[in-house]
XYZ file of C-alpha atoms in Angstrom:
340
model
C 0.000 0.000 0.000
C 2.807 2.432 0.920
C 4.499 1.615 -2.367
C 1.369 2.524 -4.358
C 0.707 5.664 -2.294
C 4.275 6.888 -2.762
C 3.878 6.377 -6.514
C 0.728 8.541 -6.532
C 2.434 11.311 -4.551
C 5.409 11.135 -6.901
C 3.025 11.772 -9.789
C 1.732 14.910 -8.052
C 5.286 16.140 -7.559
C 6.021 15.543 -11.241
C 3.089 17.797 -12.128
C 4.435 20.511 -9.844
C 7.785 20.214 -11.630
C 6.045 20.742 -14.989
C 7.033 17.321 -16.260
C 5.070 16.390 -19.372
C 2.052 14.329 -18.288
C 2.668 11.703 -20.972
C 5.961 10.822 -19.236
C 4.445 10.267 -15.775
C 3.678 6.607 -16.406
C 7.221 5.827 -17.497
C 8.764 7.663 -14.551
C 6.426 5.921 -12.089
C 7.424 2.615 -13.685
C 11.107 3.455 -13.200
C 10.467 4.240 -9.544
C 8.452 1.113 -8.788
C 10.670 -1.364 -10.672
C 14.234 -0.375 -9.741
C 16.560 -3.057 -8.390
C 16.651 -1.366 -5.001
C 12.863 -1.051 -4.757
C 12.264 -4.700 -5.675
C 14.994 -5.930 -3.320
C 13.820 -3.861 -0.349
C 10.056 -4.260 -0.751
C 9.654 -7.773 -2.130
C 12.795 -9.623 -1.004
C 13.679 -7.999 2.332
C 10.196 -6.544 3.018
C 11.251 -3.501 5.029
C 8.717 -0.954 6.307
C 10.892 2.118 5.589
C 8.680 2.955 2.623
C 6.139 4.353 5.105
C 8.613 7.110 5.954
C 9.095 7.746 2.235
C 5.377 8.516 1.922
C 5.571 11.296 4.528
C 8.842 12.666 3.126
C 7.259 12.906 -0.320
C 4.213 14.612 1.180
C 6.573 17.073 2.856
C 8.439 17.665 -0.397
C 5.146 18.223 -2.228
C 4.103 20.765 0.416
C 7.481 22.478 0.014
C 6.969 22.894 -3.737
C 3.438 24.184 -3.097
C 4.833 26.685 -0.551
C 2.677 25.269 2.238
C 5.253 25.682 4.970
C 3.159 24.366 7.871
C 2.361 21.140 6.030
C 6.009 20.896 4.989
C 7.144 20.972 8.638
C 4.313 18.699 9.831
C 4.900 15.920 7.324
C 8.634 15.947 7.908
C 7.894 15.800 11.635
C 5.958 12.561 11.064
C 8.755 11.232 8.840
C 11.244 12.139 11.578
C 9.312 9.941 14.005
C 9.779 6.999 11.645
C 13.354 7.627 10.510
C 15.511 10.155 12.315
C 17.808 10.897 9.420
C 14.953 12.428 7.408
C 16.377 15.608 8.940
C 19.197 15.263 6.396
C 16.643 15.998 3.696
C 14.744 18.576 5.743
C 17.656 20.951 6.445
C 18.654 21.749 2.821
C 15.014 22.409 1.911
C 14.601 24.599 4.982
C 17.631 26.697 4.032
C 16.381 27.014 0.466
C 13.100 28.488 1.674
C 13.958 30.314 4.935
C 16.789 32.815 5.377
C 16.105 34.041 8.919
C 17.270 32.480 12.181
C 13.899 32.616 13.962
C 12.273 30.812 11.012
C 14.869 28.020 11.264
C 14.279 27.636 15.000
C 10.500 27.528 14.663
C 10.670 25.007 11.817
C 13.108 22.734 13.659
C 11.025 22.843 16.824
C 7.926 22.065 14.799
C 9.614 19.098 13.128
C 10.965 17.590 16.381
C 7.748 18.235 18.349
C 5.823 15.124 17.150
C 8.730 12.883 18.155
C 9.068 14.593 21.535
C 5.354 14.287 22.259
C 5.248 10.603 21.359
C 8.613 9.539 22.790
C 9.493 11.554 25.908
C 6.618 10.286 28.101
C 7.717 6.705 27.427
C 11.476 7.210 27.800
C 12.897 6.124 31.144
C 15.470 8.877 31.074
C 16.627 11.787 28.963
C 19.886 9.978 28.218
C 18.022 7.007 26.849
C 15.804 9.283 24.770
C 18.878 11.008 23.333
C 20.498 7.682 22.566
C 17.340 6.430 20.875
C 17.142 9.636 18.881
C 20.683 9.630 17.520
C 22.076 6.141 18.041
C 25.816 6.322 17.450
C 25.435 8.306 14.236
C 26.350 11.721 15.657
C 29.482 10.404 17.358
C 30.592 8.960 14.033
C 29.738 12.070 12.036
C 31.926 14.301 14.190
C 34.852 11.909 14.383
C 37.204 13.493 11.875
C 39.455 10.538 11.146
C 39.430 10.629 7.354
C 36.534 8.183 7.110
C 33.415 8.536 4.992
C 31.649 10.122 7.977
C 34.050 13.046 7.916
C 33.670 13.456 4.157
C 29.908 13.446 4.540
C 29.985 16.252 7.120
C 32.264 18.389 4.938
C 30.279 17.954 1.718
C 26.952 18.278 3.521
C 28.002 21.584 5.097
C 28.937 22.906 1.653
C 25.498 21.837 0.428
C 23.772 23.707 3.268
C 25.741 26.864 2.484
C 24.839 26.530 -1.192
C 21.157 26.171 -0.318
C 21.244 29.244 1.915
C 22.740 31.357 -0.888
C 20.089 30.426 -3.452
C 17.187 32.671 -4.381
C 13.724 31.711 -5.584
C 13.732 31.919 -9.367
C 12.468 29.922 -12.348
C 14.795 27.044 -11.475
C 13.920 26.961 -7.761
C 12.017 23.657 -7.927
C 14.855 22.092 -9.854
C 17.279 23.308 -7.203
C 15.137 21.668 -4.524
C 15.252 18.341 -6.375
C 19.013 18.588 -6.836
C 19.652 19.524 -3.199
C 17.479 16.627 -1.997
C 19.244 14.196 -4.319
C 22.692 15.350 -3.217
C 21.801 15.288 0.496
C 20.632 11.694 0.409
C 23.242 10.761 -2.183
C 26.030 11.826 0.159
C 24.386 10.032 3.075
C 23.913 6.700 1.322
C 27.173 6.684 -0.624
C 29.662 7.887 1.999
C 28.238 6.416 5.216
C 28.125 2.817 6.335
C 24.352 2.490 6.686
C 21.868 -0.285 5.998
C 21.160 -0.562 2.305
C 17.398 -0.868 2.773
C 17.370 2.682 4.159
C 18.332 3.826 0.653
C 14.719 3.256 -0.370
C 14.255 6.887 0.720
C 16.694 7.886 -1.999
C 14.712 6.148 -4.779
C 12.064 8.837 -5.515
C 14.669 11.583 -5.752
C 16.678 9.499 -8.208
C 13.576 9.452 -10.442
C 12.960 13.176 -9.938
C 16.528 13.866 -11.034
C 15.974 11.828 -14.182
C 12.721 13.706 -14.809
C 14.295 17.155 -14.486
C 17.198 16.301 -16.801
C 15.510 15.276 -20.083
C 18.684 16.070 -21.998
C 20.552 13.282 -20.216
C 17.669 10.824 -19.899
C 19.401 7.783 -21.398
C 22.687 8.427 -19.633
C 20.929 8.886 -16.298
C 18.829 5.773 -16.866
C 22.033 3.821 -17.486
C 23.652 5.291 -14.365
C 20.570 4.451 -12.291
C 20.471 0.888 -13.604
C 24.174 0.242 -13.017
C 24.227 2.024 -9.649
C 21.261 0.194 -8.146
C 22.196 -3.080 -9.803
C 25.790 -3.047 -8.587
C 25.064 -2.089 -4.985
C 22.389 -4.792 -4.638
C 24.637 -7.308 -6.420
C 27.527 -6.471 -4.084
C 25.405 -7.205 -1.035
C 24.023 -10.389 -2.585
C 27.396 -11.872 -3.591
C 29.052 -11.052 -0.273
C 26.089 -12.399 1.705
C 25.732 -9.263 3.781
C 23.184 -8.728 6.537
C 21.007 -6.954 3.980
C 19.864 -10.312 2.599
C 21.138 -12.932 5.006
C 21.407 -11.412 8.488
C 19.424 -12.338 11.568
C 16.900 -9.650 10.692
C 15.845 -11.730 7.684
C 14.326 -14.297 10.052
C 11.391 -11.954 10.606
C 11.066 -10.901 6.960
C 8.841 -12.142 4.146
C 11.277 -14.742 2.785
C 11.507 -16.552 6.107
C 7.702 -16.574 6.358
C 7.466 -18.223 2.961
C 10.416 -20.631 3.261
C 10.646 -21.033 7.078
C 13.632 -19.899 9.144
C 15.480 -23.193 8.624
C 15.447 -22.653 4.872
C 17.191 -19.268 5.239
C 20.603 -20.933 5.139
C 22.956 -20.242 2.239
C 26.211 -21.707 3.596
C 25.849 -25.002 1.707
C 24.838 -23.448 -1.607
C 26.876 -23.810 -4.779
C 26.806 -20.047 -5.399
C 28.234 -19.365 -1.934
C 30.924 -22.009 -2.512
C 31.967 -20.470 -5.843
C 32.050 -16.949 -4.379
C 34.361 -18.118 -1.575
C 36.552 -20.275 -3.821
C 37.105 -17.514 -6.345
C 37.955 -15.043 -3.588
C 35.185 -12.704 -4.699
C 34.156 -11.693 -1.181
C 37.323 -9.613 -0.781
C 36.883 -7.406 -3.815
C 33.376 -7.670 -5.226
C 31.687 -5.417 -2.649
C 34.214 -2.522 -2.913
C 34.018 -2.732 -6.700
C 30.216 -2.711 -6.775
C 30.020 0.040 -4.162
C 32.430 2.159 -6.231
C 30.052 1.962 -9.203
C 27.173 2.989 -6.919
C 29.104 6.019 -5.630
C 30.311 6.985 -9.110
C 26.743 6.844 -10.481
C 25.448 9.148 -7.728
C 28.226 11.697 -8.150
C 27.911 11.622 -11.960
C 24.167 12.330 -11.799
C 24.748 15.093 -9.252
C 27.313 16.707 -11.559
C 25.086 16.464 -14.645
C 22.067 17.838 -12.798
C 23.747 20.702 -10.964
C 21.591 23.824 -11.610
C 23.674 26.254 -13.596
C 22.971 28.747 -16.337
C 19.531 29.574 -17.666
C 16.578 27.252 -17.358
C 13.632 27.148 -19.762
C 11.350 25.215 -17.419
C 10.627 22.432 -19.922
C 10.791 18.870 -18.613
C 9.597 16.809 -21.561
C 11.342 13.567 -22.445
C 11.726 12.936 -26.174
C 11.785 9.158 -26.102
C 12.987 7.031 -29.014
C 13.140 3.332 -29.790
C 16.328 3.112 -27.741
C 14.227 3.632 -24.621
C 12.563 0.256 -25.082
C 15.949 -1.439 -25.324
C 17.164 0.363 -22.200
C 14.069 -0.698 -20.278
C 14.587 -4.327 -21.318
C 18.218 -4.140 -20.164
C 17.105 -2.553 -16.908
C 14.483 -5.258 -16.371
C 17.060 -8.016 -16.903
C 19.482 -6.385 -14.445
C 16.723 -6.029 -11.844
C 15.625 -9.656 -12.204
C 19.192 -10.931 -12.065
C 20.389 -9.111 -8.950
C 17.129 -9.574 -7.028
C 16.794 -13.289 -7.790
C 20.413 -14.062 -6.881
C 19.932 -14.105 -3.080
C 16.803 -16.242 -3.528
C 18.639 -18.690 -5.774
C 21.412 -18.941 -3.205
C 18.948 -20.691 -0.909
C 18.274 -23.446 -3.450
C 21.432 -23.839 -5.592
């Protein structure tokens, strides 16, 4: 249900971005059938898509200049996933330029979580720990890791957002800032892959607002999603084969005892060929490169005519077939590992 609802909201956002209506069906198809979406929703069966619904509602309210709804919906999303604030802050700085507006918006966003969590927390320390986990301690540990790089690049993004003015390309800037914020988070930080489902709609919005580079972006999206899911599948990470899978859809269908890949032929070949040592870094590098390439191509610069119409050719059908084959291959691999 959340998957269908998020697709409907995405269609509304596409209308606000002046994307040609005849392209909405294709873009919704790209969103609902990506390798990451299929792996997270149908293989791993995570509930994070519920947070995506409220983040998209907040983004829609932002484009419609309904500031109260924008803060409210992100407040609900914040209750479900704390790092939705990473998306909220760039949008807030794009819209608001005064300190008191920032404070009121931040208080309004955190208020739903405080109301629902504080009365049930045994102590303030526990509430703080539940709110941040160990993420903040990692983000401010400047040791040359990806966490440090994220903080540096993210701060530059916030400054860029603050310096922008509302013009004809403002909506496009909002899409780009959202894409970059989550792109940095999911490419530079060691986080669970299924959280990246929150990145999926903004990947599609980037493709929609860059009709000139449609085929290149579609290729980057296909390779990026495909490689990162493949890397987790071939290295048997917790994304597909951890203890959390015992409560997921696959274990309900196959039983917990069947969720054992150690004796499979695929696992044996991966170990024998030494693929576990290099396949994940290689696949993750493609994922990071795809995100940074799309961010570079979509960076708002120069004049903007406001037209977002995709001129599709016969090559599009071939690209969609290739994308479908990649999606089927990488998503079926962890399932096959349980039988082969």
